[in-house]
């Protein structure tokens, strides 16, 4: 059973008051249903098949069971949750998704969703403009993984005999997709900030075996941002394409030019000159899961996807989305949700950027607090809104690993819970950061917090207070619960 967070110790002042979204979602839901009914009412009535009839009592019982089972979900919406990169979609996105989902359009072809295909084209234009790409060519995907697969497919077709290079800290998608596509993969060492090492990359490029370099703008482990502006000219000198995996950090382009004191704009400025880019609206774009995007600088890469179908592509002479994608069926509702969201939160510093800025400020505040903290130690300076740290007292990787795992478990199960995550790091990465921890094992787990909700900023003092309490308790010597914590499956 989940702990009851209402039993928090009030002597500390408790957590900051949570102000719910001012948008009254319950008020908008009937409007969504009414809009759908108005649309369906344009056609003659027909008799529904009795096989689809619903027994209200049976549905009520099943729904009650579902609602009960869904209670066993971590509070992703709450600032107490700073574990994985998870948060609910904004109610505006949920409203747009529901309104279109009731019709269930399929954006594979204009036959399946003419309205939502048009909405998709418009959001692709906005995403391309945000990155400075000269041609709005691309489409939404069901995930960043599928976006990266398509970008690496283009890499293979563009340079059939060449491989793909990416940092050792890049998402495992790239190694996996290289295997799927049967092309060589070349992991490249990272520097002391978790960024792709330029010297190591140049050495790899000199082999002449690489056709595409993947540059990561926001690694999912550390939030590290590879120096796109330095990698791009290096790759061009070797005749190599550049793909940007900005699935996590791409939307920070909305604030990269507004305040250089919180974010270096140089990597984001170079994205528009790269060959392709992937970004995930279901991360910082406020969308529900099932919404990624892949964009290309050159529309000519569309020739690699062209195909025909004997039963689609008949309602229009235009190219259908599915003719330019490896994916077939795709949710038109995802396009509607993103379109509505960008009408309310445009891709500007005072639009979506205002939602991202507090998370970045929270990460900077955490870093400042932990830089010289006696209880928790900063692992590295954050590039985005992901902070990594570990209990300061343990002096071996074995003890540090146990203390980190015990702290995470205790935080999740406490009557005043706080939710953080673990990150497994290599012993040599500890050495690069000059931590002074004895490397008595190949790796260890440290703590990782994703501050992607804007409410994380106001919750920072209480979050750090609770984490310090837990660190003191679980780093001060033998504890039976430390020994009982099992390592997560890898």
Tab-separated table of C-alpha atoms in Angstrom, residues 8-427:
chain	number	residue	atom	x	y	z
A	8	UNK	CA	3.832	14.762	6.700
A	9	UNK	CA	5.637	16.294	9.659
A	10	UNK	CA	4.087	19.731	9.946
A	11	UNK	CA	6.851	21.148	12.147
A	12	UNK	CA	8.911	21.782	9.029
A	13	UNK	CA	6.150	23.752	7.434
A	14	UNK	CA	5.362	20.882	5.092
A	15	UNK	CA	5.332	20.922	1.331
A	16	UNK	CA	4.393	24.031	-0.643
A	17	UNK	CA	0.704	24.234	-1.374
A	18	UNK	CA	-0.162	22.607	-4.677
A	19	UNK	CA	-2.225	24.921	-6.840
A	20	UNK	CA	-4.061	22.822	-9.416
A	21	UNK	CA	-4.192	23.821	-13.052
A	22	UNK	CA	-6.540	26.762	-13.335
A	23	UNK	CA	-8.101	25.092	-16.348
A	24	UNK	CA	-11.194	23.245	-15.135
A	25	UNK	CA	-10.769	19.970	-16.985
A	26	UNK	CA	-14.105	18.618	-15.718
A	27	UNK	CA	-15.805	21.634	-17.289
A	28	UNK	CA	-14.138	21.060	-20.658
A	29	UNK	CA	-14.813	17.325	-20.935
A	30	UNK	CA	-18.521	17.777	-21.773
A	31	UNK	CA	-17.507	20.235	-24.493
A	32	UNK	CA	-15.311	17.581	-26.044
A	33	UNK	CA	-18.148	15.051	-26.021
A	34	UNK	CA	-20.599	17.662	-27.329
A	35	UNK	CA	-18.291	18.545	-30.225
A	36	UNK	CA	-18.079	14.878	-31.147
A	37	UNK	CA	-21.836	14.461	-30.973
A	38	UNK	CA	-22.382	17.523	-33.143
A	39	UNK	CA	-20.052	16.070	-35.760
A	40	UNK	CA	-21.613	12.597	-35.726
A	41	UNK	CA	-25.070	14.192	-35.888
A	42	UNK	CA	-24.380	15.312	-39.439
A	43	UNK	CA	-25.093	11.746	-40.614
A	44	UNK	CA	-28.366	9.812	-40.449
A	45	UNK	CA	-29.083	7.778	-37.332
A	46	UNK	CA	-28.469	4.056	-37.493
A	47	UNK	CA	-29.134	1.130	-35.226
A	48	UNK	CA	-26.114	0.111	-33.173
A	49	UNK	CA	-25.352	-3.587	-33.189
A	50	UNK	CA	-26.466	-5.267	-29.959
A	51	UNK	CA	-23.052	-6.925	-29.598
A	52	UNK	CA	-21.657	-3.537	-28.571
A	53	UNK	CA	-24.275	-2.924	-25.885
A	54	UNK	CA	-22.896	-2.303	-22.394
A	55	UNK	CA	-24.296	-3.596	-19.141
A	56	UNK	CA	-24.078	-0.543	-16.893
A	57	UNK	CA	-23.723	-2.536	-13.683
A	58	UNK	CA	-20.969	-4.689	-15.138
A	59	UNK	CA	-19.168	-1.617	-16.447
A	60	UNK	CA	-19.524	0.071	-13.060
A	61	UNK	CA	-17.921	-2.859	-11.293
A	62	UNK	CA	-15.104	-3.081	-13.835
A	63	UNK	CA	-14.468	0.659	-13.721
A	64	UNK	CA	-14.342	0.649	-9.934
A	65	UNK	CA	-11.785	-2.152	-10.081
A	66	UNK	CA	-9.745	-0.275	-12.680
A	67	UNK	CA	-9.775	2.930	-10.642
A	68	UNK	CA	-8.643	0.982	-7.603
A	69	UNK	CA	-5.824	-0.734	-9.446
A	70	UNK	CA	-4.621	2.563	-10.930
A	71	UNK	CA	-4.073	3.868	-7.416
A	72	UNK	CA	-0.935	1.735	-7.444
A	73	UNK	CA	0.792	4.411	-9.519
A	74	UNK	CA	3.492	6.798	-8.388
A	75	UNK	CA	2.360	10.439	-8.087
A	76	UNK	CA	3.981	11.672	-11.276
A	77	UNK	CA	1.956	14.899	-11.072
A	78	UNK	CA	3.328	15.922	-7.674
A	79	UNK	CA	6.569	17.822	-6.988
A	80	UNK	CA	7.437	15.084	-4.478
A	81	UNK	CA	8.038	12.889	-7.517
A	82	UNK	CA	11.468	13.681	-8.967
A	83	UNK	CA	12.323	10.160	-10.085
A	84	UNK	CA	12.063	9.288	-13.760
A	85	UNK	CA	11.224	11.639	-16.633
A	86	UNK	CA	7.502	11.199	-16.093
A	87	UNK	CA	4.669	13.639	-15.681
A	88	UNK	CA	1.024	13.750	-16.780
A	89	UNK	CA	0.087	15.573	-19.970
A	90	UNK	CA	-1.253	19.075	-19.618
A	91	UNK	CA	-5.075	19.116	-19.498
A	92	UNK	CA	-5.051	21.056	-22.774
A	93	UNK	CA	-3.252	18.158	-24.457
A	94	UNK	CA	-5.585	15.622	-22.865
A	95	UNK	CA	-8.566	17.621	-24.112
A	96	UNK	CA	-7.217	17.771	-27.664
A	97	UNK	CA	-6.377	14.079	-27.618
A	98	UNK	CA	-9.789	13.018	-26.326
A	99	UNK	CA	-11.686	15.226	-28.769
A	100	UNK	CA	-9.925	13.688	-31.770
A	101	UNK	CA	-9.633	10.188	-30.300
A	102	UNK	CA	-13.423	9.829	-30.204
A	103	UNK	CA	-13.286	9.758	-34.018
A	104	UNK	CA	-10.028	7.744	-33.937
A	105	UNK	CA	-8.329	9.111	-37.077
A	106	UNK	CA	-5.276	7.308	-38.449
A	107	UNK	CA	-2.579	9.635	-39.733
A	108	UNK	CA	-1.002	6.981	-41.902
A	109	UNK	CA	-2.939	8.295	-44.889
A	110	UNK	CA	-5.108	11.247	-45.788
A	111	UNK	CA	-7.815	8.617	-46.267
A	112	UNK	CA	-7.660	7.923	-42.544
A	113	UNK	CA	-7.458	11.437	-41.139
A	114	UNK	CA	-7.573	14.456	-43.472
A	115	UNK	CA	-8.201	16.906	-40.638
A	116	UNK	CA	-5.548	15.561	-38.271
A	117	UNK	CA	-3.052	15.165	-41.141
A	118	UNK	CA	-3.403	18.902	-41.744
A	119	UNK	CA	-2.890	19.546	-38.029
A	120	UNK	CA	0.233	17.381	-38.145
A	121	UNK	CA	1.676	19.392	-41.030
A	122	UNK	CA	1.136	22.578	-39.048
A	123	UNK	CA	2.880	21.324	-35.910
A	124	UNK	CA	5.777	20.000	-38.000
A	125	UNK	CA	6.154	23.478	-39.475
A	126	UNK	CA	6.316	24.929	-35.967
A	127	UNK	CA	8.862	22.375	-34.756
A	128	UNK	CA	11.042	22.943	-37.817
A	129	UNK	CA	10.897	26.710	-37.275
A	130	UNK	CA	11.848	26.274	-33.621
A	131	UNK	CA	15.039	24.450	-34.612
A	132	UNK	CA	15.779	26.729	-37.554
A	133	UNK	CA	15.410	24.003	-40.179
A	134	UNK	CA	14.898	25.569	-43.617
A	135	UNK	CA	12.328	23.005	-44.789
A	136	UNK	CA	9.446	21.764	-42.604
A	137	UNK	CA	9.883	18.140	-43.633
A	138	UNK	CA	9.132	15.343	-41.201
A	139	UNK	CA	6.286	13.833	-39.242
A	140	UNK	CA	5.123	12.779	-35.814
A	141	UNK	CA	6.085	9.349	-34.548
A	142	UNK	CA	4.823	7.122	-31.782
A	143	UNK	CA	8.085	7.598	-29.848
A	144	UNK	CA	11.623	8.937	-29.974
A	145	UNK	CA	12.782	5.378	-30.539
A	146	UNK	CA	10.821	5.161	-33.799
A	147	UNK	CA	12.055	8.622	-34.772
A	148	UNK	CA	15.664	7.587	-34.242
A	149	UNK	CA	15.097	4.349	-36.134
A	150	UNK	CA	13.925	6.320	-39.158
A	151	UNK	CA	16.807	8.783	-38.930
A	152	UNK	CA	19.306	5.902	-38.774
A	153	UNK	CA	17.503	4.203	-41.653
A	154	UNK	CA	18.170	7.352	-43.689
A	155	UNK	CA	21.775	7.199	-42.480
A	156	UNK	CA	22.118	3.659	-43.797
A	157	UNK	CA	20.483	4.448	-47.125
A	158	UNK	CA	22.608	7.588	-47.559
A	159	UNK	CA	25.886	5.810	-46.738
A	160	UNK	CA	25.193	2.097	-47.306
A	161	UNK	CA	28.632	0.848	-46.314
A	162	UNK	CA	29.228	3.176	-43.351
A	163	UNK	CA	28.404	2.924	-39.671
A	164	UNK	CA	26.999	5.225	-37.006
A	165	UNK	CA	28.955	6.834	-34.168
A	166	UNK	CA	27.369	7.988	-30.918
A	167	UNK	CA	28.514	8.701	-27.386
A	168	UNK	CA	28.861	5.922	-24.848
A	169	UNK	CA	26.169	7.708	-22.808
A	170	UNK	CA	23.731	8.064	-25.716
A	171	UNK	CA	20.400	6.320	-25.406
A	172	UNK	CA	20.574	2.569	-25.924
A	173	UNK	CA	18.141	3.094	-28.815
A	174	UNK	CA	21.033	3.825	-31.144
A	175	UNK	CA	22.984	0.634	-30.541
A	176	UNK	CA	19.762	-1.363	-30.702
A	177	UNK	CA	18.612	0.271	-33.943
A	178	UNK	CA	22.009	-0.199	-35.556
A	179	UNK	CA	21.606	-3.892	-34.783
A	180	UNK	CA	18.102	-3.897	-36.285
A	181	UNK	CA	19.362	-2.126	-39.420
A	182	UNK	CA	22.469	-4.323	-39.625
A	183	UNK	CA	24.905	-1.412	-39.687
A	184	UNK	CA	28.101	-1.007	-37.630
A	185	UNK	CA	27.792	0.918	-34.370
A	186	UNK	CA	30.725	2.887	-32.948
A	187	UNK	CA	30.309	4.025	-29.317
A	188	UNK	CA	32.587	6.974	-28.547
A	189	UNK	CA	34.008	7.879	-25.137
A	190	UNK	CA	32.554	10.737	-23.114
A	191	UNK	CA	34.322	13.444	-21.155
A	192	UNK	CA	34.054	14.297	-17.459
A	193	UNK	CA	30.648	15.928	-18.063
A	194	UNK	CA	29.116	12.959	-19.860
A	195	UNK	CA	29.375	14.696	-23.248
A	196	UNK	CA	30.701	13.160	-26.417
A	197	UNK	CA	34.496	13.585	-26.338
A	198	UNK	CA	35.710	15.537	-29.381
A	199	UNK	CA	39.187	14.000	-29.486
A	200	UNK	CA	37.782	10.485	-29.280
A	201	UNK	CA	35.218	11.305	-31.973
A	202	UNK	CA	37.856	12.678	-34.337
A	203	UNK	CA	39.909	9.532	-33.884
A	204	UNK	CA	36.845	7.454	-34.785
A	205	UNK	CA	36.037	9.592	-37.827
A	206	UNK	CA	39.580	9.254	-39.149
A	207	UNK	CA	38.945	5.555	-39.706
A	208	UNK	CA	36.624	6.451	-42.593
A	209	UNK	CA	34.087	3.893	-41.378
A	210	UNK	CA	31.478	6.352	-40.101
A	211	UNK	CA	28.739	7.889	-42.237
A	212	UNK	CA	26.629	9.506	-39.504
A	213	UNK	CA	27.316	10.906	-36.039
A	214	UNK	CA	24.509	10.986	-33.483
A	215	UNK	CA	24.691	14.035	-31.226
A	216	UNK	CA	22.620	13.917	-28.049
A	217	UNK	CA	20.958	17.047	-26.704
A	218	UNK	CA	20.052	15.836	-23.246
A	219	UNK	CA	21.200	12.317	-22.380
A	220	UNK	CA	18.531	10.425	-20.485
A	221	UNK	CA	20.922	9.508	-17.686
A	222	UNK	CA	22.673	12.784	-16.902
A	223	UNK	CA	20.860	15.296	-19.088
A	224	UNK	CA	24.221	16.056	-20.699
A	225	UNK	CA	24.200	18.149	-23.873
A	226	UNK	CA	26.770	17.218	-26.514
A	227	UNK	CA	28.509	20.254	-28.101
A	228	UNK	CA	26.557	20.219	-31.361
A	229	UNK	CA	28.241	23.444	-32.509
A	230	UNK	CA	31.692	21.839	-32.225
A	231	UNK	CA	30.786	18.375	-33.490
A	232	UNK	CA	29.042	19.630	-36.643
A	233	UNK	CA	32.105	21.262	-38.300
A	234	UNK	CA	34.259	18.290	-37.286
A	235	UNK	CA	31.820	15.881	-38.932
A	236	UNK	CA	31.569	18.016	-42.061
A	237	UNK	CA	35.353	17.969	-42.473
A	238	UNK	CA	35.115	14.195	-42.669
A	239	UNK	CA	32.089	14.186	-44.973
A	240	UNK	CA	29.858	12.743	-42.257
A	241	UNK	CA	26.161	13.395	-41.636
A	242	UNK	CA	24.920	14.594	-38.221
A	243	UNK	CA	21.719	13.403	-36.560
A	244	UNK	CA	20.566	15.139	-33.377
A	245	UNK	CA	18.796	13.069	-30.755
A	246	UNK	CA	17.020	15.883	-28.927
A	247	UNK	CA	14.240	13.638	-27.671
A	248	UNK	CA	14.718	14.884	-24.122
A	249	UNK	CA	16.280	18.333	-24.407
A	250	UNK	CA	15.014	19.644	-27.737
A	251	UNK	CA	12.259	21.883	-26.409
A	252	UNK	CA	14.823	23.791	-24.348
A	253	UNK	CA	15.454	25.618	-27.620
A	254	UNK	CA	12.522	27.802	-26.517
A	255	UNK	CA	14.639	29.221	-23.683
A	256	UNK	CA	18.154	28.797	-25.076
A	257	UNK	CA	18.213	32.319	-26.535
A	258	UNK	CA	16.341	34.077	-23.738
A	259	UNK	CA	18.808	33.846	-20.835
A	260	UNK	CA	22.402	32.700	-21.371
A	261	UNK	CA	22.907	32.645	-17.603
A	262	UNK	CA	20.740	29.525	-17.272
A	263	UNK	CA	21.438	27.819	-20.611
A	264	UNK	CA	24.248	27.993	-23.171
A	265	UNK	CA	22.527	28.670	-26.521
A	266	UNK	CA	25.413	27.479	-28.723
A	267	UNK	CA	24.407	23.792	-29.086
A	268	UNK	CA	20.806	24.660	-29.937
A	269	UNK	CA	21.803	27.257	-32.542
A	270	UNK	CA	23.642	24.567	-34.515
A	271	UNK	CA	20.741	22.102	-34.701
A	272	UNK	CA	19.222	23.780	-37.739
A	273	UNK	CA	22.368	23.031	-39.747
A	274	UNK	CA	22.317	19.313	-38.936
A	275	UNK	CA	20.790	16.656	-41.168
A	276	UNK	CA	18.004	15.380	-38.934
A	277	UNK	CA	16.619	15.838	-35.451
A	278	UNK	CA	14.304	13.876	-33.159
A	279	UNK	CA	12.298	15.511	-30.379
A	280	UNK	CA	9.692	14.015	-28.039
A	281	UNK	CA	6.634	16.184	-27.330
A	282	UNK	CA	5.603	13.549	-24.779
A	283	UNK	CA	8.508	14.665	-22.609
A	284	UNK	CA	8.797	18.457	-22.361
A	285	UNK	CA	6.042	19.185	-24.869
A	286	UNK	CA	3.275	18.468	-22.319
A	287	UNK	CA	1.853	15.580	-24.383
A	288	UNK	CA	0.611	12.108	-23.442
A	289	UNK	CA	2.774	9.184	-24.433
A	290	UNK	CA	2.725	8.254	-28.096
A	291	UNK	CA	3.997	11.555	-29.508
A	292	UNK	CA	7.513	11.875	-30.906
A	293	UNK	CA	8.739	13.699	-34.001
A	294	UNK	CA	11.491	13.339	-36.602
A	295	UNK	CA	12.558	16.216	-38.849
A	296	UNK	CA	14.963	16.367	-41.794
A	297	UNK	CA	16.948	19.211	-43.279
A	298	UNK	CA	16.700	17.807	-46.803
A	299	UNK	CA	13.286	16.769	-48.110
A	300	UNK	CA	15.018	14.586	-50.697
A	301	UNK	CA	15.465	11.876	-48.059
A	302	UNK	CA	11.794	11.183	-48.599
A	303	UNK	CA	12.787	9.046	-51.573
A	304	UNK	CA	13.999	6.371	-49.168
A	305	UNK	CA	10.467	5.882	-47.828
A	306	UNK	CA	8.344	6.043	-50.979
A	307	UNK	CA	6.114	3.042	-51.485
A	308	UNK	CA	2.640	2.170	-52.665
A	309	UNK	CA	-0.369	0.429	-51.160
A	310	UNK	CA	-3.165	-1.335	-53.019
A	311	UNK	CA	-5.911	-0.033	-50.751
A	312	UNK	CA	-4.875	3.438	-49.493
A	313	UNK	CA	-3.622	6.767	-50.865
A	314	UNK	CA	-6.644	7.272	-53.140
A	315	UNK	CA	-8.381	10.346	-51.744
A	316	UNK	CA	-5.673	12.848	-52.633
A	317	UNK	CA	-2.862	13.320	-55.115
A	318	UNK	CA	-0.679	14.765	-52.365
A	319	UNK	CA	1.931	12.646	-50.656
A	320	UNK	CA	0.327	10.894	-47.723
A	321	UNK	CA	2.184	10.858	-44.346
A	322	UNK	CA	2.585	7.097	-44.480
A	323	UNK	CA	4.451	7.362	-47.771
A	324	UNK	CA	7.243	9.190	-45.929
A	325	UNK	CA	7.507	6.998	-42.848
A	326	UNK	CA	8.484	3.513	-41.770
A	327	UNK	CA	5.496	3.516	-39.426
A	328	UNK	CA	2.058	2.757	-40.764
A	329	UNK	CA	-0.820	3.422	-38.360
A	330	UNK	CA	-0.233	6.528	-36.241
A	331	UNK	CA	-2.580	8.318	-33.894
A	332	UNK	CA	-4.257	11.350	-35.419
A	333	UNK	CA	-5.295	12.250	-31.872
A	334	UNK	CA	-1.620	12.852	-31.026
A	335	UNK	CA	-1.445	15.496	-33.748
A	336	UNK	CA	-4.634	17.152	-32.489
A	337	UNK	CA	-3.337	17.198	-28.911
A	338	UNK	CA	-0.023	18.784	-29.882
A	339	UNK	CA	-1.703	21.297	-32.197
A	340	UNK	CA	-4.076	22.477	-29.457
A	341	UNK	CA	-1.245	22.647	-26.933
A	342	UNK	CA	0.934	24.788	-29.199
A	343	UNK	CA	-1.958	27.173	-29.760
A	344	UNK	CA	-2.083	27.729	-25.998
A	345	UNK	CA	1.652	27.347	-25.262
A	346	UNK	CA	3.514	28.493	-28.404
A	347	UNK	CA	7.172	27.596	-28.929
A	348	UNK	CA	8.418	30.875	-27.482
A	349	UNK	CA	10.222	31.898	-24.285
A	350	UNK	CA	6.981	33.193	-22.764
A	351	UNK	CA	4.932	30.255	-24.067
A	352	UNK	CA	6.251	26.728	-23.599
A	353	UNK	CA	9.565	28.239	-22.506
A	354	UNK	CA	7.900	29.615	-19.386
A	355	UNK	CA	6.963	26.035	-18.450
A	356	UNK	CA	10.536	24.761	-18.922
A	357	UNK	CA	12.417	27.613	-17.246
A	358	UNK	CA	11.496	26.756	-13.607
A	359	UNK	CA	12.760	23.192	-14.033
A	360	UNK	CA	16.111	24.449	-15.263
A	361	UNK	CA	16.230	26.987	-12.419
A	362	UNK	CA	15.435	24.212	-9.945
A	363	UNK	CA	18.360	22.142	-11.248
A	364	UNK	CA	20.711	25.111	-10.869
A	365	UNK	CA	19.455	25.670	-7.337
A	366	UNK	CA	19.972	22.002	-6.430
A	367	UNK	CA	23.495	22.164	-7.839
A	368	UNK	CA	24.299	25.313	-5.861
A	369	UNK	CA	22.968	23.747	-2.644
A	370	UNK	CA	24.811	20.442	-3.094
A	371	UNK	CA	28.129	21.818	-4.307
A	372	UNK	CA	29.474	22.039	-0.747
A	373	UNK	CA	26.848	20.055	1.136
A	374	UNK	CA	28.129	17.827	3.970
A	375	UNK	CA	25.368	15.218	3.507
A	376	UNK	CA	24.728	14.984	-0.231
A	377	UNK	CA	27.377	15.510	-2.877
A	378	UNK	CA	26.801	16.727	-6.438
A	379	UNK	CA	27.970	14.198	-9.028
A	380	UNK	CA	28.219	16.725	-11.851
A	381	UNK	CA	26.879	20.109	-12.885
A	382	UNK	CA	23.522	19.748	-14.658
A	383	UNK	CA	23.202	20.822	-18.300
A	384	UNK	CA	19.391	20.727	-18.232
A	385	UNK	CA	16.945	19.778	-15.455
A	386	UNK	CA	18.395	16.413	-14.387
A	387	UNK	CA	20.486	16.432	-11.210
A	388	UNK	CA	22.764	13.571	-10.125
A	389	UNK	CA	24.157	13.253	-6.602
A	390	UNK	CA	25.054	10.727	-3.918
A	391	UNK	CA	25.419	10.391	-0.129
A	392	UNK	CA	28.653	12.084	0.915
A	393	UNK	CA	29.645	9.828	3.804
A	394	UNK	CA	30.339	6.447	2.125
A	395	UNK	CA	33.930	6.293	0.899
A	396	UNK	CA	33.729	3.133	-1.198
A	397	UNK	CA	31.564	2.363	-4.208
A	398	UNK	CA	30.088	-0.641	-2.419
A	399	UNK	CA	28.926	1.416	0.558
A	400	UNK	CA	27.776	4.250	-1.674
A	401	UNK	CA	25.735	1.886	-3.834
A	402	UNK	CA	23.969	0.415	-0.797
A	403	UNK	CA	23.293	3.812	0.762
A	404	UNK	CA	21.864	5.239	-2.467
A	405	UNK	CA	19.560	2.253	-2.962
A	406	UNK	CA	18.409	2.344	0.662
A	407	UNK	CA	17.686	6.078	0.447
A	408	UNK	CA	15.574	5.642	-2.680
A	409	UNK	CA	13.575	2.759	-1.190
A	410	UNK	CA	13.054	4.539	2.130
A	411	UNK	CA	11.925	7.703	0.383
A	412	UNK	CA	9.287	5.796	-1.573
A	413	UNK	CA	7.911	3.929	1.442
A	414	UNK	CA	8.091	6.641	4.106
A	415	UNK	CA	4.905	8.127	5.546
A	416	UNK	CA	6.162	11.456	4.166
A	417	UNK	CA	7.367	10.103	0.811
A	418	UNK	CA	9.734	11.581	-1.711
A	419	UNK	CA	10.464	9.766	-4.965
A	420	UNK	CA	13.909	9.762	-6.544
A	421	UNK	CA	15.601	7.389	-8.986
A	422	UNK	CA	18.900	5.539	-9.244
A	423	UNK	CA	21.571	5.739	-11.912
A	424	UNK	CA	24.280	3.152	-12.396
A	425	UNK	CA	27.641	4.787	-13.137
A	426	UNK	CA	31.007	3.259	-13.984
A	427	UNK	CA	33.959	3.387	-11.612
